[in-house]
Structures are given as C-alpha cells and as structure tokens.
Short mmCIF file of C-alpha atoms and ligand atoms in Angstrom, two decimals:
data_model
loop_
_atom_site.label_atom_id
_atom_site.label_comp_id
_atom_site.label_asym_id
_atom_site.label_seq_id
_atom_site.Cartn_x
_atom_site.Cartn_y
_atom_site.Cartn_z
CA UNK N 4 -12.33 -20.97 23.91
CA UNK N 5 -9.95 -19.23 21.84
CA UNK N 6 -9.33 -20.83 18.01
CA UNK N 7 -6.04 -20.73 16.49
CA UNK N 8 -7.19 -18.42 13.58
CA UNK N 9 -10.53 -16.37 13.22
CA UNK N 10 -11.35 -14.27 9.92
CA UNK N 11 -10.56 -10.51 10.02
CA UNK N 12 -14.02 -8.63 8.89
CA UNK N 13 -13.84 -4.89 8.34
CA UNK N 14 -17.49 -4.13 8.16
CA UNK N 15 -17.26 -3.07 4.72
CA UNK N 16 -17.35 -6.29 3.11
CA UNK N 17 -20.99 -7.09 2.37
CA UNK N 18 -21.71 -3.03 1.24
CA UNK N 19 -18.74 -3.80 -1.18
CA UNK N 20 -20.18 -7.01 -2.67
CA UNK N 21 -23.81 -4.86 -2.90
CA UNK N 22 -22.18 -2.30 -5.26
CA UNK N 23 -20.77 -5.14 -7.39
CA UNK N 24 -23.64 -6.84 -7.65
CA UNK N 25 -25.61 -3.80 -8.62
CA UNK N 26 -22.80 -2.30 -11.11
CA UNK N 27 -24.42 -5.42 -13.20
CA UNK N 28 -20.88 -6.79 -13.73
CA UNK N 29 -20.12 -9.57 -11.11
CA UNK N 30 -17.32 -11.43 -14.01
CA UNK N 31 -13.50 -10.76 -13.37
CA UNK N 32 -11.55 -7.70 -14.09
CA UNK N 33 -13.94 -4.85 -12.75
CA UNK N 34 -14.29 -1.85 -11.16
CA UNK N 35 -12.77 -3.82 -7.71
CA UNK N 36 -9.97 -6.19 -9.52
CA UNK N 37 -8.60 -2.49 -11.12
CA UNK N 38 -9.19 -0.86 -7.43
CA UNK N 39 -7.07 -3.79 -5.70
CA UNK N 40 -4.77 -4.22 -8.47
CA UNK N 41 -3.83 -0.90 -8.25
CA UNK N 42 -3.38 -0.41 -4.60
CA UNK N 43 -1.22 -2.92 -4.52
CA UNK N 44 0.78 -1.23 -7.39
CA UNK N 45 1.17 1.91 -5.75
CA UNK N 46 1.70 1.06 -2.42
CA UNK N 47 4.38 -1.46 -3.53
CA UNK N 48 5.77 -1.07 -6.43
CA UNK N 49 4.76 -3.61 -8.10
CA UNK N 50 5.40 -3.40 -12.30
CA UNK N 51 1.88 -5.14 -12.48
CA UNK N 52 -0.58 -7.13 -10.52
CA UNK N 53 -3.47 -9.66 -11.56
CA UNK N 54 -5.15 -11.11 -9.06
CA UNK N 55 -6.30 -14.70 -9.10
CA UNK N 56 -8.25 -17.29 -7.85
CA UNK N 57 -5.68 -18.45 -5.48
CA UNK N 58 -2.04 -18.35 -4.37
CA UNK N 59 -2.05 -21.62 -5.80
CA UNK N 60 -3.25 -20.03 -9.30
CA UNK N 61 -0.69 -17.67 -9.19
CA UNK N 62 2.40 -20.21 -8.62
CA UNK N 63 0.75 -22.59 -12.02
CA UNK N 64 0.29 -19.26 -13.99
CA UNK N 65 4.43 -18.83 -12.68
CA UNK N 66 4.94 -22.51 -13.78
CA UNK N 67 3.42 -21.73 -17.06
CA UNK N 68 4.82 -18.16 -17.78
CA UNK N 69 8.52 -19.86 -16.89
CA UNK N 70 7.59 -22.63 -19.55
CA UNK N 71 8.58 -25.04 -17.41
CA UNK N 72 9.03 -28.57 -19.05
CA UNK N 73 9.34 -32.05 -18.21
CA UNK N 74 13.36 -33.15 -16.99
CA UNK N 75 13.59 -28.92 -15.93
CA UNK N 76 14.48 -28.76 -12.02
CA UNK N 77 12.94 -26.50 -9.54
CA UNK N 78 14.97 -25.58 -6.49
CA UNK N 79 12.77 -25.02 -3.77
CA UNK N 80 12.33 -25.32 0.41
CA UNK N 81 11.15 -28.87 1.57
CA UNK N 82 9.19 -26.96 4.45
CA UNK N 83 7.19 -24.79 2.58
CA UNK N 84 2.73 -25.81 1.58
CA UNK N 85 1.92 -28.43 -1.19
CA UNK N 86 1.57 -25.80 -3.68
CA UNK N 87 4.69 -24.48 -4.17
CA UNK N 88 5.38 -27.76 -5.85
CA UNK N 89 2.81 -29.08 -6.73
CA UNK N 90 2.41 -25.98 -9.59
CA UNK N 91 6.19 -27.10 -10.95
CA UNK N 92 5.40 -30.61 -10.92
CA UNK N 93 1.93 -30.09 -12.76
CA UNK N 94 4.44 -29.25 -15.56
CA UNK N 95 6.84 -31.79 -15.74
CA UNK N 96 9.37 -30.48 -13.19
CA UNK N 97 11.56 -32.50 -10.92
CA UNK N 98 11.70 -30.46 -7.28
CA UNK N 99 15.25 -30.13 -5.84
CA UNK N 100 14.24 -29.30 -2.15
CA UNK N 101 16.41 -27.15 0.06
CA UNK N 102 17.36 -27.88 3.81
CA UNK N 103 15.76 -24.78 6.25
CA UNK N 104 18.19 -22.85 8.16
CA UNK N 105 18.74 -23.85 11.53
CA UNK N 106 17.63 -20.38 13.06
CA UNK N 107 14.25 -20.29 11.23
CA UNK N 108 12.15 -22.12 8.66
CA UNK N 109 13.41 -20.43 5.48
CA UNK N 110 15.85 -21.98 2.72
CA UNK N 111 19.31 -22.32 3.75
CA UNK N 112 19.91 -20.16 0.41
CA UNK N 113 24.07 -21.00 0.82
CA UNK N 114 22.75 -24.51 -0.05
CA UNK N 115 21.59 -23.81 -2.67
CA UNK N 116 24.39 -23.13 -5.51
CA UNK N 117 25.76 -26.86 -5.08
CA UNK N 118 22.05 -27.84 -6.10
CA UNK N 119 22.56 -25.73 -9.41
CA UNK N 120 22.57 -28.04 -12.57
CA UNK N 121 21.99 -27.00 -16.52
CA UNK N 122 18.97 -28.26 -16.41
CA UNK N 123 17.75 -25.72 -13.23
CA UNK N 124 15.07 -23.46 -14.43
CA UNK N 125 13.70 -21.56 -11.38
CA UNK N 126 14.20 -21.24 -7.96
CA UNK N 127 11.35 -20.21 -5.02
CA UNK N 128 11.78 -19.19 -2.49
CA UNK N 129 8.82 -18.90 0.19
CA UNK N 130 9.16 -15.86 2.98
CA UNK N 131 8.13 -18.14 5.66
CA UNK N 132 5.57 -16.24 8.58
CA UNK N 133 6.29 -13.44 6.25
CA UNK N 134 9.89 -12.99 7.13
CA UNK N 135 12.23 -12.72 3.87
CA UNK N 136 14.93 -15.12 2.72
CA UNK N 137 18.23 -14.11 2.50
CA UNK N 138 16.83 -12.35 -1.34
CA UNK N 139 20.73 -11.55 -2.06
CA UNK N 140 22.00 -14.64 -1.74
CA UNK N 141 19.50 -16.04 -4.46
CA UNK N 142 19.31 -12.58 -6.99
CA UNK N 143 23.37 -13.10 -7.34
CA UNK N 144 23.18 -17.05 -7.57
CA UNK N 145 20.02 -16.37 -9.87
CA UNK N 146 21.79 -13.93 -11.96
CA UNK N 147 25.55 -16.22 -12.26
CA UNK N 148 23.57 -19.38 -13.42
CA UNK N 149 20.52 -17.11 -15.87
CA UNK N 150 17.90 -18.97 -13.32
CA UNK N 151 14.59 -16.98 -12.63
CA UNK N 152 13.46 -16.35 -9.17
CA UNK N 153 9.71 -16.87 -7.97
CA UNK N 154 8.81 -15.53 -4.44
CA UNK N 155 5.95 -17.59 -2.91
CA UNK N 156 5.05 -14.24 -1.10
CA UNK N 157 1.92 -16.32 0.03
CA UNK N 158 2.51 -14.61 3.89
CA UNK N 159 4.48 -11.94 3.46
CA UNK N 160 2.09 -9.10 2.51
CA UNK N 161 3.42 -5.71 3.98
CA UNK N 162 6.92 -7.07 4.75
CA UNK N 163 10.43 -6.05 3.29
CA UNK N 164 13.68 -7.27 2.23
CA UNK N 165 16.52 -4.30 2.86
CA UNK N 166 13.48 -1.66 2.57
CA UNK N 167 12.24 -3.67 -0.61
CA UNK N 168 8.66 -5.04 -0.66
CA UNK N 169 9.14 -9.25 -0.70
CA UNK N 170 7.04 -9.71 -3.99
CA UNK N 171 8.72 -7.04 -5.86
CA UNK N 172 11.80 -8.62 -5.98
CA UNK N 173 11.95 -11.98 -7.66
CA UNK N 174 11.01 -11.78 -11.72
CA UNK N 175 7.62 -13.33 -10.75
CA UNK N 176 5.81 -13.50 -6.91
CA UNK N 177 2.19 -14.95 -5.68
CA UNK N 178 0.58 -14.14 -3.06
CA UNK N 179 -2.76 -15.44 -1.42
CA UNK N 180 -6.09 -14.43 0.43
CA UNK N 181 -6.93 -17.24 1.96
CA UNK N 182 -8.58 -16.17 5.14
CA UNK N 183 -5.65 -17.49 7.21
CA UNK N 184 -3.51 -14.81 5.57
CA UNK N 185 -3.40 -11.23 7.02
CA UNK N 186 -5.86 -10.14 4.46
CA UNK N 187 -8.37 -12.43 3.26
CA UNK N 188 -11.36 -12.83 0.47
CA UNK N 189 -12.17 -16.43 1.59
CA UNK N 190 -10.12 -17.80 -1.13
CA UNK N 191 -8.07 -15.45 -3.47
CA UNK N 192 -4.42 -14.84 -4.63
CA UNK N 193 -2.55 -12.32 -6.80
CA UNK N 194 0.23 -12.77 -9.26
CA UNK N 195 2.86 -10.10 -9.17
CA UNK N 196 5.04 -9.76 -12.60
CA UNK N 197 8.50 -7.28 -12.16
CA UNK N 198 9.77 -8.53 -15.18
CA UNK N 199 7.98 -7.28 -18.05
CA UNK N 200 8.68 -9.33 -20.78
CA UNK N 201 5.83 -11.81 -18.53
CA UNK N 202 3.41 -8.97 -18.77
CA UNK N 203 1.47 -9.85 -22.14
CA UNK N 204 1.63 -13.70 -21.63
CA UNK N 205 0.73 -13.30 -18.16
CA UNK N 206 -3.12 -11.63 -19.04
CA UNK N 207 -3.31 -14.16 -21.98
CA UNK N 208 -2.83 -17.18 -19.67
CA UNK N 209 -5.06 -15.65 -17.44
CA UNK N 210 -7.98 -15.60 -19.33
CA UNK N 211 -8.00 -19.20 -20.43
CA UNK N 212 -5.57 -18.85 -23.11
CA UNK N 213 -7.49 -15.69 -25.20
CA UNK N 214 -6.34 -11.92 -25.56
CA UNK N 215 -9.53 -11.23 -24.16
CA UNK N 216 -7.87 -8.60 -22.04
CA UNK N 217 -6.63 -6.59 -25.15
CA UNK N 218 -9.92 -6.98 -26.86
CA UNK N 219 -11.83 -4.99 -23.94
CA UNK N 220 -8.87 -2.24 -24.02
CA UNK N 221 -9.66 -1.73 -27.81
CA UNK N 222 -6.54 -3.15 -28.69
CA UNK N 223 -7.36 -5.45 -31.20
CA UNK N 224 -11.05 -6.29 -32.98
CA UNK N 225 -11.79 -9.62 -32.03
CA UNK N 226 -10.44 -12.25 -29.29
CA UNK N 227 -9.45 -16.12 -29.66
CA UNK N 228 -7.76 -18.25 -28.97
CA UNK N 229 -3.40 -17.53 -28.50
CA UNK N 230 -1.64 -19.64 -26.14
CA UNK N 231 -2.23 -22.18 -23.23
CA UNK N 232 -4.34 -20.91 -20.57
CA UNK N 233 -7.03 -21.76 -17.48
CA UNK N 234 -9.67 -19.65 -15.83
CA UNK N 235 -7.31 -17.91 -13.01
CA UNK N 236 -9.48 -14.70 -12.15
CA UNK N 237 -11.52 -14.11 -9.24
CA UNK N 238 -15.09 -12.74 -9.80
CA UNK N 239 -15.97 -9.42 -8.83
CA UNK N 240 -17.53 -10.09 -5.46
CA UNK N 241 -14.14 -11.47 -4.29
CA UNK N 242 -12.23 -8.51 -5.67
CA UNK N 243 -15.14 -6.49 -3.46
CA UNK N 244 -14.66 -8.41 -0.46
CA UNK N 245 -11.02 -7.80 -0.78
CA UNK N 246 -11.01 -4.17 -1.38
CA UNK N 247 -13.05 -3.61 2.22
CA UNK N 248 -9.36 -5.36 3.23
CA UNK N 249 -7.25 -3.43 1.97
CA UNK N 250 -8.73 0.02 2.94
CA UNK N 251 -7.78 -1.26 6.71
CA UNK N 252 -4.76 -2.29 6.22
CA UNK N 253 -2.59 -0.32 8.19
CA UNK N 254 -5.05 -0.70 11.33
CA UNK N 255 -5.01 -4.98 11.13
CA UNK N 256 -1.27 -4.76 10.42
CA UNK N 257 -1.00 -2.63 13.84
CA UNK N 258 -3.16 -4.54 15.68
CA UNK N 259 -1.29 -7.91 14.56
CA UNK N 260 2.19 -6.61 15.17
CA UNK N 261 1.08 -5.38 18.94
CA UNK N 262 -0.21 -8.88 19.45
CA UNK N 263 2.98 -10.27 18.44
CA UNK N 264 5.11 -8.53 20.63
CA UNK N 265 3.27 -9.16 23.49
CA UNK N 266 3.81 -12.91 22.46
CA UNK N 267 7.29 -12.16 22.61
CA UNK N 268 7.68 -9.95 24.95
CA UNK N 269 6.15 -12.53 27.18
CA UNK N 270 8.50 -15.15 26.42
CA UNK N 271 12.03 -13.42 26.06
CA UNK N 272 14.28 -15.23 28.29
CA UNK N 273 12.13 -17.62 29.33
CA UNK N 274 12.64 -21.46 29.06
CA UNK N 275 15.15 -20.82 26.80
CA UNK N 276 16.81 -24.24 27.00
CA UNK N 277 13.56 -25.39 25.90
CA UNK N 278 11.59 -23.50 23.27
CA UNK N 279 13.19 -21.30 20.72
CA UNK N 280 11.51 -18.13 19.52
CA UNK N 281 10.96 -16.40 16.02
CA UNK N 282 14.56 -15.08 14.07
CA UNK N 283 14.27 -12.17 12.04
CA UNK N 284 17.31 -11.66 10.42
CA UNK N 285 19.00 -7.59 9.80
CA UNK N 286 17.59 -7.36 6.80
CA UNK N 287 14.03 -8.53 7.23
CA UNK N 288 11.19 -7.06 8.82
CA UNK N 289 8.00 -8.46 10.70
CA UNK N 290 4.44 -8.51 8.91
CA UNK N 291 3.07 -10.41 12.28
CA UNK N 292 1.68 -12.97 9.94
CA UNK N 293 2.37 -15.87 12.46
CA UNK N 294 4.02 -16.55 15.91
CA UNK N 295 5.77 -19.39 16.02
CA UNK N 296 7.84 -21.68 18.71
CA UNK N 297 10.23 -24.38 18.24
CA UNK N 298 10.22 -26.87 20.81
CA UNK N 299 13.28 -29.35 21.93
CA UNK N 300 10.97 -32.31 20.87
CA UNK N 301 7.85 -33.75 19.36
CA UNK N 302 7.06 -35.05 22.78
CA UNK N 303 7.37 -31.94 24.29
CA UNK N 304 5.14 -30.27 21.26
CA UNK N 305 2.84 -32.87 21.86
CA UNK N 306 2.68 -32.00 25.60
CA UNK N 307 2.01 -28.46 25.02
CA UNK N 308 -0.32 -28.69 22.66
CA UNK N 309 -2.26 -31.05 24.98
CA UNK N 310 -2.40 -28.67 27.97
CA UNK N 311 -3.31 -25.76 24.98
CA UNK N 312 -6.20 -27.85 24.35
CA UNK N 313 -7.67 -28.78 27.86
CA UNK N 314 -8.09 -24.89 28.40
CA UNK N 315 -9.50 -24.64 25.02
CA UNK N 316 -6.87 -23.13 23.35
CA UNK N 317 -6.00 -24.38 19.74
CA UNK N 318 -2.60 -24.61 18.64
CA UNK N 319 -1.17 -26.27 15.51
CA UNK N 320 2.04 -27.67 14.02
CA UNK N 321 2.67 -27.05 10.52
CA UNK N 322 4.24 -28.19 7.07
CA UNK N 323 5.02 -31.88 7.13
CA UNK N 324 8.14 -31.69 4.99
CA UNK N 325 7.40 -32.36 0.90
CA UNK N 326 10.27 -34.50 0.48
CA UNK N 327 9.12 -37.16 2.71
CA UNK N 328 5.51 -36.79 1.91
CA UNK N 329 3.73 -39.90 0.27
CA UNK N 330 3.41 -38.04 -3.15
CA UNK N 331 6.76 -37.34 -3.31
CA UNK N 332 9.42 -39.29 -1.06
CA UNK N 333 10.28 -41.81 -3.74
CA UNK N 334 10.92 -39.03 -6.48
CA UNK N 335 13.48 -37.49 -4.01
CA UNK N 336 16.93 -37.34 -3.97
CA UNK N 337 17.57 -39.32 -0.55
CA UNK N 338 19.33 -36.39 0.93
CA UNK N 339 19.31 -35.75 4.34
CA UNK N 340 17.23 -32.55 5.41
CA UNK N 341 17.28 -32.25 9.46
CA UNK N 342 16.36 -28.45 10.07
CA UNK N 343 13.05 -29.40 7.88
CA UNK N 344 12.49 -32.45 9.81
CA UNK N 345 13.25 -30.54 13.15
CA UNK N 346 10.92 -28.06 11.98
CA UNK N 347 8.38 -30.71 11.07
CA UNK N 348 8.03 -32.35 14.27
CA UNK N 349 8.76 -29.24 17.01
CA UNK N 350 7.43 -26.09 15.21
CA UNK N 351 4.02 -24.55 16.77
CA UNK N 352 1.78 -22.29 15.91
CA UNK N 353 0.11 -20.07 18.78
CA UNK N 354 -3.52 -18.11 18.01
CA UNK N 355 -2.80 -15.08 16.32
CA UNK N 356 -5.76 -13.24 14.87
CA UNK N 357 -7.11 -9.34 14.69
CA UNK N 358 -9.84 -10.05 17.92
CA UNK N 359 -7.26 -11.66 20.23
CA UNK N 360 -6.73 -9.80 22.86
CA UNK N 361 -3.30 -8.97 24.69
CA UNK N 362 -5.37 -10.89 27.35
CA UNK N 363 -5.52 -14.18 25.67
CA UNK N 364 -1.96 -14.14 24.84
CA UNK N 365 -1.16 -13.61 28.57
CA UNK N 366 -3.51 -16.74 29.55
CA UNK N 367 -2.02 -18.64 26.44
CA UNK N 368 1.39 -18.07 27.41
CA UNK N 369 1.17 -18.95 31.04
CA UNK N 370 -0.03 -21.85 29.84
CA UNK N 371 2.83 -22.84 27.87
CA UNK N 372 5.86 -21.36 30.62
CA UNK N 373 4.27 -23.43 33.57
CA UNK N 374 3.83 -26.46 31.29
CA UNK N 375 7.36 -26.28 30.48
CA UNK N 376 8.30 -25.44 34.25
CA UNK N 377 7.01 -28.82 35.42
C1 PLP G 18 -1.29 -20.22 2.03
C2 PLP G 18 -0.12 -20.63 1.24
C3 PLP G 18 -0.22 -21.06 -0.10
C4 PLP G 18 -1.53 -21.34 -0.77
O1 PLP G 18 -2.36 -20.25 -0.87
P1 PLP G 18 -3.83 -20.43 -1.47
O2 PLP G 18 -4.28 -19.02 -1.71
O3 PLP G 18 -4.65 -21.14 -0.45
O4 PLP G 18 -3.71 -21.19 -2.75
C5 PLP G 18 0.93 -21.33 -0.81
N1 PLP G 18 2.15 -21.18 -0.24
C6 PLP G 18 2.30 -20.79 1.05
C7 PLP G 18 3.67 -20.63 1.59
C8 PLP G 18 1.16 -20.51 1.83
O5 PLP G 18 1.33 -20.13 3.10
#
C-alpha cells in the first residue's frame, strides 16, 4: 500500500508542544509564533510575518487589508483551490478567472491585461506545485494599472522567482500548513506583508479587530476595539508543532527534491505522445511540492489511476476548475477556458511524501509506462 500523501513528523513535535504547554501560555503570539515568525523573516526576507489559522485565513485577512468591496474585480486562475476565491468573494468581489498556460497549470499572466477594468482591485496569482508565475509579467501590469498583487504562496515554501523568494514579492502573500504542504502543523497558514503600509492593520485585523498586539508591546495603555477583525491566530501548540518543522527543513526539502527527480528521471522520454511531464520555466525553481502528469485524456487518467489502485497505489486528480463549479458557473463570464479544463480532467497527482522511497517510485512508475504501453 502506498497513500498518495503521508504527514512528515520530525520527532520533535510532541517535546515542542510539552514546553508550550508548560511555559503556561498555550494562547497565540508566544514564545513559538515569534520563533517561526522570525525564521521565516530571516531566511526569506520577508518585511513581516503573522502566522494564522490557515492559508485560507491569510487570503480573507488579504481580502480585508485590500478593502475589497462589493462591484471590485479580482483577477485570478480558474485552476487554483476554493479559497483563493472564496476570501474575495466573502467581500463582495466579482472573480475574473484566468485561462492556465498550456505548458503548466499557472495563469497565462499575458491574459491577463485585456481582463484589466477600473474597477480591478487585485490580482493572485497562485505558484502552482510551488513553481512561480511569470511574477514580471504581473509586477509591470500591476504597477501600469495601480492594482495590488497577492501571491497564494499556499505550495511554494522554499521556492524562487529570478533568485527571489515567491511570497516576498507580491504586496501581500499566504501561505499554508496544512499537512499536505511540505511543512505542516495539521492545519496552519501564515500571512506575509512586503508592503508596509499593511503592517499595523494587518495585527489589528488579526486579533479580532483590537490593538491588542500594541497593548502587550507597551505601546499604548489599554486595548479595544479599532477596526474589523476575526480570530486568525494559531494557538501556541500549533506554532510548537510547526517550529519542530522548520528546524528540518533543509533535510525534508532534500529528501523531497531527490524523490522528484527520480520521478522524472524515470519518465524522461518516455510515452511522450502520451503523458506530459512537469514545466519549470528559466526563471523558476523546484520546491518538490508535487509531481504531476498530464495525460492525453480523462479516459486515459481514468485508466491509470485504475491500475494505480489495484496495486494499492493512490493517485489523485486535482482542482475542478472554479469557473464551472456549482457555486460559481452562473456568476461567470461565459468565456472559454480550455488549458483549465484540460488540466481539470487529465492532470494527476503521483505519491510524493518524505517516507517514500526511491523504491516506490520505481514500482509506481512501471506501473504507469506499461499501462500506457498496452
Ligand atoms: C492548500 C491550499 C490552500 C488552502 O490552504 P489551507 O491552509 O488549507 O487553508 C489555498 N490555496 C492553495 C493553492 C492551496 O494549495
């Protein structure tokens, strides 16, 4: 049996949650939320990070810090995970989805500008399997039109854009810790603000509306109530949990990225008139978040998947695309989007966890080659 995804433990997790628990502060914002926060800070860059509840958190605290209002549009991929809407649309805003580019998932960003109306507020862009968008493209549109930019970095942790960290450059990014992700706390997410003039709304909004956060720095004598907010921090036993991560970072990113290249190693030049494999373009790099095939057909997707399966081998599609969902197909625009649709019904995902073993991947890709051989 070998499941499609299986949670990354360090070892360190439980000793981590221990100390928390003992410190006598298990609330947001301790000892661990500062630790991870500032990792990520240093190691990337990043003006400032507050981490969250959820990816999903991050992108409605985005939504909220962009003031986004009913009638605004949001430009945004059609093959991308519920929440990247969903957190626009909580606020009023109509979603302008983007076609994918044929040679992988992401937004066709050239589409894009012909999308652009006065009423455009934001666009997102989501680094799909961790592998950036074309983040030039969107900073020069983004800058001719005054639009912000919002990376839904949600996979892309420890992958760059022309040497840049993805999440350091769009004016706001969110990322998550889901444990599907490469670096997990069950649930979890971080907000990552570059543009400072979010940085005092963002803790405000954060903490259910109250300068709470300026009130434990001494800042100011007593805290109410300021602006709109929600409860978007994680407790301290997630931030604990999510520390023991990050110390082994380096090691799971290894061990991923040898996993994936044996995935590809084993199918370069094979069935090529069949199955396509995973583009990175020049000026992205690989975080080995997923591994990926696109298949001629749904039939043959379906086929693959079914032989996957009898050997007990668990493979899944992924995104069914947003614009022709049930929630939203009748608030589209009617346009035509046939790389998302393509990706939709012939994109696979193959196993790819810390514990598989270049073993598996050998077994799982014979599979696949003498399926397709038949
Ligand atoms: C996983 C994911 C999310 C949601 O993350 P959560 O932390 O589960 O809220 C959002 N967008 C993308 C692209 C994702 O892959």
């Amino acid at each position: 049996m070998i499941p499609f995804n299986k949670p990354y433990f360090s070892g360190k997790e439980t000793a981590y949650i221990e100390e928390a628990v003992h410190s006598g502060k298990i609330s947001g914002d301790g000892m661990f939320t500062q630790r991870c926060q500032a990792f990520f800070e240093r190691r990337y860059g990043f003006k400032k990070c507050l981490l969250t509840t959820s990816c999903t958190d991050a992108l409605e605290m985005a939504a909220i810090l962009l003031d986004i209002k009913e009638g605004d549009e949001v430009i945004m991929p059609s093959y991308t995970f519920v929440s990247t809407a969903n957190a626009f649309v909580l606020r009023g805003a109509k979603i302008v989805f983007v076609d994918s580019t044929a040679e992988n998932p992401n937004m066709d960003t050239l589409a894009i500008e012909a999308l652009i109306t006065p009423r455009t507020k934001a666009i997102v862009v989501v680094h799909y399997a961790g592998i950036a968008c074309d983040m030039k493209q969107v900073l020069a549109m983004a800058e001719t039109h005054g639009i912000f930019v919002v990376e839904d970095a949600a996979q892309a942790i420890e992958s760059f854009h022309e040497g840049k960290p993805l999440g350091s450059i769009g004016h706001l990014a969110a990322f998550s810790f889901h444990e599907t992700k490469n670096i997990i706390s069950g649930e979890g997410g971080m907000l990552v603000i570059n543009d400072e003039r979010f940085l005092h709304r963002a803790e405000i909004i954060r903490e259910k509306g109250t300068n709470r956060s300026q009130f434990f720095r001494g800042e100011v004598d007593k805290y109410g109530w300021v602006d709109i907010g929600s409860s978007f921090l994680p407790s301290e036993i997630i931030a604990a949990f999510l520390y023991a991560q990050l110390e082994n970072l380096d090691d799971i990113q290894m061990k991923r990225k040898s996993l994936w290249n044996q995935y590809m190693n084993r199918f370069a030049g094979k069935a090529e008139s069949t199955l396509s494999l995973p583009y990175i373009p020049e000026y992205a790099t690989n975080n080995a978040h997923m591994f990926y095939l696109v298949f001629q057909s749904e039939i043959q997707r379906g086929k693959v998947i079914s032989a996957l399966r009898n050997k007990g081998i668990h493979s899944v599609f992924h995104y069914i695309s947003l614009h022709k969902s049930e929630f939203y197909k009748d608030k589209h625009d009617g346009r035509d989007l046939i790389h998302t649709d393509r990706y939709t019904d012939c994109l696979l995902r193959l196993p790819m966890y810390y514990e598989l073993s270049i073993e598996d991947i050998d077994r799982i890709t014979d599979i696949i080659l003498s399926n397709l051989e038949e």
